[in-house]
C-alpha positions as MATLAB code, in Angstrom:
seq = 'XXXXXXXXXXXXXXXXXXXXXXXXXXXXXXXXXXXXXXXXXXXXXXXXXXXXXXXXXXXXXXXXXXXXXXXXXXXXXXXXXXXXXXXXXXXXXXXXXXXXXXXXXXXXXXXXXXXXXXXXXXXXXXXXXXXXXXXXXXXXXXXXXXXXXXXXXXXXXXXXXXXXXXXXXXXXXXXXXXXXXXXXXXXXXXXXXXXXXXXXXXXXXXXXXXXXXXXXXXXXXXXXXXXXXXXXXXXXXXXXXXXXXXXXXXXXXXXXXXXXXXXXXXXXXXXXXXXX';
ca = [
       0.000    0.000    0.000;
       2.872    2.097    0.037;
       4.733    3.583   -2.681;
       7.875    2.116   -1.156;
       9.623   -0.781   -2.819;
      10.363   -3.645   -0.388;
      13.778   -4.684    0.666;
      14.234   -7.856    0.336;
      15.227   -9.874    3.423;
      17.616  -11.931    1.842;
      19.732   -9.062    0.602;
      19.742   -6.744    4.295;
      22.258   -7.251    7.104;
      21.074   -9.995    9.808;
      22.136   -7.599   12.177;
      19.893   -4.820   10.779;
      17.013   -7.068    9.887;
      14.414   -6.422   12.668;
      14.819   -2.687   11.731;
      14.196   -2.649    8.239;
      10.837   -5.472    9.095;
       9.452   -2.579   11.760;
      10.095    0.311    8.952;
       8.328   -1.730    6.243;
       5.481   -2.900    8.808;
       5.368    1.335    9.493;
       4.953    2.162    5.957;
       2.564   -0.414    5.274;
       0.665    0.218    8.430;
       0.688    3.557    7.754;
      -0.091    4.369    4.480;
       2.150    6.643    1.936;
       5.328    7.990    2.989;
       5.821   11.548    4.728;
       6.939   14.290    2.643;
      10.407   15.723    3.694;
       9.046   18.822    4.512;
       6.050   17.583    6.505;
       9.057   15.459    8.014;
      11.042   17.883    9.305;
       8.312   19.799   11.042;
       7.446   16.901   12.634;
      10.837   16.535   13.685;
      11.092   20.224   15.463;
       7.310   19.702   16.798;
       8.749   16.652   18.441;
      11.765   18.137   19.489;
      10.303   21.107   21.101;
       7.827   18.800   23.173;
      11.090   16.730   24.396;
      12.905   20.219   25.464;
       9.305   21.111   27.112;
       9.600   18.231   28.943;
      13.140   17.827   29.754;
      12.122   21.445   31.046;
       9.490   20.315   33.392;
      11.445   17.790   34.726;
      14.354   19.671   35.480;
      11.686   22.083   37.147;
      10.225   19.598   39.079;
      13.244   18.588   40.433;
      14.393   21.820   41.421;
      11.082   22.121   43.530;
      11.640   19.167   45.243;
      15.044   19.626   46.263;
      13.999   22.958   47.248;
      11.358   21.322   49.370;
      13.407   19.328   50.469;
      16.111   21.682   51.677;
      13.828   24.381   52.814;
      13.222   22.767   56.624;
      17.223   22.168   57.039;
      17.674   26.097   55.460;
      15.304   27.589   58.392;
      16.718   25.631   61.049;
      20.452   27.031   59.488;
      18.688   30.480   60.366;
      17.222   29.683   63.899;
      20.792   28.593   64.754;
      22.193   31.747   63.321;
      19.827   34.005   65.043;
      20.564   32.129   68.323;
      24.419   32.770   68.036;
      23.718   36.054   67.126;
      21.375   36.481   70.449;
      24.007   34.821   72.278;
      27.095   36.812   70.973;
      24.958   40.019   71.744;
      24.230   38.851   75.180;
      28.044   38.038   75.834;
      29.166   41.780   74.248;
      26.831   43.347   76.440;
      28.464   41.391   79.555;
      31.952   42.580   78.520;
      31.046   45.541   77.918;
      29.354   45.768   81.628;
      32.555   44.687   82.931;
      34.533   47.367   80.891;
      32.617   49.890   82.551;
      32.899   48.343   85.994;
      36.624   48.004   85.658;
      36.785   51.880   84.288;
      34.752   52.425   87.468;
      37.314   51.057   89.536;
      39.995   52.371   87.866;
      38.727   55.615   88.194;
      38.111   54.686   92.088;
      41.724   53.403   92.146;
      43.225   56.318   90.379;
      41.107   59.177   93.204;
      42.407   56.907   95.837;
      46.221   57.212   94.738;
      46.063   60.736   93.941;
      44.793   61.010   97.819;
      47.752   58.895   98.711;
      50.054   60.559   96.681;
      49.096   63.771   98.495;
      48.948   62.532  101.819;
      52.811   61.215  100.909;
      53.319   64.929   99.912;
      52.111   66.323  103.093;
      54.068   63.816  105.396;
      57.623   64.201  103.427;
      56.967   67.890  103.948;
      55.766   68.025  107.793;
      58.718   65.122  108.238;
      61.384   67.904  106.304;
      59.636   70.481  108.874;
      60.541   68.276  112.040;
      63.855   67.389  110.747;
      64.260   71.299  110.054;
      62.841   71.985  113.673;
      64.986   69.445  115.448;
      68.441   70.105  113.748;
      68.729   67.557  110.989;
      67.803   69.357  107.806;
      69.893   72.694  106.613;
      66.981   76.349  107.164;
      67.850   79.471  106.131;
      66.088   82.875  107.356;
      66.395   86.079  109.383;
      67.277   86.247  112.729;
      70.136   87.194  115.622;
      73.839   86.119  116.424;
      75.758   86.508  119.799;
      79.143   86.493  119.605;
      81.113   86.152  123.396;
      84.593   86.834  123.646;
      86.814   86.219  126.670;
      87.565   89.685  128.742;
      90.479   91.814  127.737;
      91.998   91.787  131.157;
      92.000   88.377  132.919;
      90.191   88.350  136.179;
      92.225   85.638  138.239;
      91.012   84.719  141.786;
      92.869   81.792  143.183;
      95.572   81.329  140.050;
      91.589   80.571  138.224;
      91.047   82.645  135.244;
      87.944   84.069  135.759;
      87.286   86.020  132.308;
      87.437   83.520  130.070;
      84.034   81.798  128.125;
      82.502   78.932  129.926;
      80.541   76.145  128.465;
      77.549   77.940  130.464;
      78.276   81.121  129.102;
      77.162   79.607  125.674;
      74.664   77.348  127.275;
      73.088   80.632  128.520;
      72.723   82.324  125.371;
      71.573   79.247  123.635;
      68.698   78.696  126.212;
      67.894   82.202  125.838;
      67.597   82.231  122.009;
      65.118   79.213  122.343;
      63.342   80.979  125.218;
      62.850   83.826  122.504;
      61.291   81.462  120.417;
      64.301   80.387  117.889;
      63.668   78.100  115.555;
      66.813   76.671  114.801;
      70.670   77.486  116.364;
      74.173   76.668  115.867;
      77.479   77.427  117.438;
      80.265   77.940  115.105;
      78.322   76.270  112.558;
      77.511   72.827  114.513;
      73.752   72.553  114.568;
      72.255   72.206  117.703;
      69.508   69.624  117.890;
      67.583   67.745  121.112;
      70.445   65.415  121.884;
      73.090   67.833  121.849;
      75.555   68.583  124.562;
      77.344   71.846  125.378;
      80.387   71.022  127.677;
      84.152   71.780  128.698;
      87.256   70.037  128.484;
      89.346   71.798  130.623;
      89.332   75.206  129.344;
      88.087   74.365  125.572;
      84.096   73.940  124.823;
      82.984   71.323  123.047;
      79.781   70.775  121.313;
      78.377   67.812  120.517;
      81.865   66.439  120.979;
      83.347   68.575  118.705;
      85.991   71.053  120.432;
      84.981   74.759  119.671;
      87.690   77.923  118.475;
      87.087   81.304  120.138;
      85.658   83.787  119.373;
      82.509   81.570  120.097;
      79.176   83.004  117.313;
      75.851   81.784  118.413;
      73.124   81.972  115.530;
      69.394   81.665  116.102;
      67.001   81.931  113.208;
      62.974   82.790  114.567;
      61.356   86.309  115.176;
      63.981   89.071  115.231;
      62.141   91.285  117.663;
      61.416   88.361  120.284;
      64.879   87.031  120.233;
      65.846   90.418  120.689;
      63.705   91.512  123.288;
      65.050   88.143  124.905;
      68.768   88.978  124.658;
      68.485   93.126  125.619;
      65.806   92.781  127.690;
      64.756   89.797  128.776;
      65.677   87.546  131.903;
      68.767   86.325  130.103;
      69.955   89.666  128.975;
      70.066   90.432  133.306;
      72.270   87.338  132.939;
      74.472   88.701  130.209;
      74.698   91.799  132.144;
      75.935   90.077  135.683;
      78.372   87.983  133.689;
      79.820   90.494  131.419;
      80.483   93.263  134.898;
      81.583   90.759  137.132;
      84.200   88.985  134.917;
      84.477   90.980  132.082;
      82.952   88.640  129.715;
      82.250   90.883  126.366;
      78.546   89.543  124.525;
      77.923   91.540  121.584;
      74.068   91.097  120.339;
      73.238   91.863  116.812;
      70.484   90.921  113.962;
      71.226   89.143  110.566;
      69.107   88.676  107.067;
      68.848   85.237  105.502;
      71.759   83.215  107.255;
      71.296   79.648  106.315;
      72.380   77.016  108.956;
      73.435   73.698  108.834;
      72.129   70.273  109.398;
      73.467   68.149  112.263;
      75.720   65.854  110.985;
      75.029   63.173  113.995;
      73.135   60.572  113.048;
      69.645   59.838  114.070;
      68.728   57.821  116.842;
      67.153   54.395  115.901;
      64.566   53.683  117.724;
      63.562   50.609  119.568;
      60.868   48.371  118.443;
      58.008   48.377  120.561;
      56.856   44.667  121.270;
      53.266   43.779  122.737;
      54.250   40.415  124.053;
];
């Protein structure tokens, strides 16, 4: 029925031959044979639906997998939020602790300034006693005494009567503290609480240390009270016994910023105190 000539069997290719039966049963089955150009069409209709449905396939598969995935992506998120939740939480903890610690910084840093002052007031009240009691050098106005044996021996007894004593000098150095002196030396040794004025046969020694007439008492304090202490004052009655009895010559006068001394002794150590 078709306008095909049949093959012969005999002349195809055994390995060929249930094609070329199937085509012939197809064109007979069929009817006449498709023109090329209604072939062709055919061929792009038919391709198009197998790209459509390669398409939808591919689509479907995409859907499910997205399906699929779409309970393990939102559980990626809840995880992510909850780190994020939990990293805030811990920043905000830090940065509570940041402002504690700044806080006690700040606490810290008041409370050394205060002891950094305090240590600034005790050094200078501790220079202030070691000033008052001899051991640090002072400078300032004030008065100086300087004694001088007499010019014409007074002997009674083959005893030399007119020269200085060591009381001579203790007097005027009780009398300058008396008139409120703040610090005093004798020929430059610094007087402090432990010092001694005495005599070694006819020399004067102070704080151990032998002393070279003329004998110059300083005393720095109030000019007019020292003054007043030394002209006019119980021990200037003294000075005036001494000096007309044995001749003893005292000669009183003020000075502008003399500077003193410190004692060169050492300081005492003092004893622990135990509460046994």
């Amino acid at each position: 029925m078709s306008g095909l000539t049949p093959i012969a069997v005999t002349d195809r290719d055994d390995s060929m031959r249930l094609l070329y039966l199937v085509l012939d049963d197809a064109n007979h089955t069929f009817g006449p044979p498709t023109p090329k150009n209604q072939e062709s069409r055919f061929r792009g209709v038919f391709m198009g639906f197998t790209f459509l449905v390669l398409i939808g396939i591919l689509f479907g598969t995409a859907l499910s997998l997205t399906r699929f995935l779409d309970p393990t992506s939102d559980t990626t998120k809840v995880a992510l939020r909850d780190r994020i939740t939990i990293a805030g939480q811990k920043l905000l903890e830090a940065q509570i602790k940041v402002e504690d610690l700044n806080t006690g910084n700040g606490l810290l840093s008041n409370d050394l300034s205060n002891l950094s002052q305090r240590a600034q007031n005790l050094a200078s009240r501790v220079s202030s006693l070691e000033a008052l009691a001899g051991f640090q050098p002072i400078r300032g106005n004030g008065i100086q005494v300087i004694i001088e044996p007499a010019v014409t021996p007074k002997f009674t007894e083959g005893v030399d009567l007119g020269i200085v004593l060591d009381s001579d000098v203790a007097l005027i150095v009780n009398g300058m503290f008396v008139g409120g002196a703040q610090a005093v030396a004798v020929n430059d040794y610094r007087l402090t609480s432990l010092s001694a004025i005495r005599s070694a046969g006819e020399a004067i020694l102070v704080d151990y240390q032998a002393l070279i007439p003329p004998y110059r008492i300083v005393a720095i304090g109030d000019v007019t009270k020292l003054e007043r202490e030394l002209k006019s004052g119980i021990t200037s009655e003294e000075i005036a016994e001494i000096s007309k009895g044995y001749g003893v010559r005292f000669k009183v006068e003020s000075v502008s910023q003399i500077s003193l001394p410190g004692s060169n002794i050492p300081l005492p150590k003092r004893a622990s105190v135990r509460n046994d």
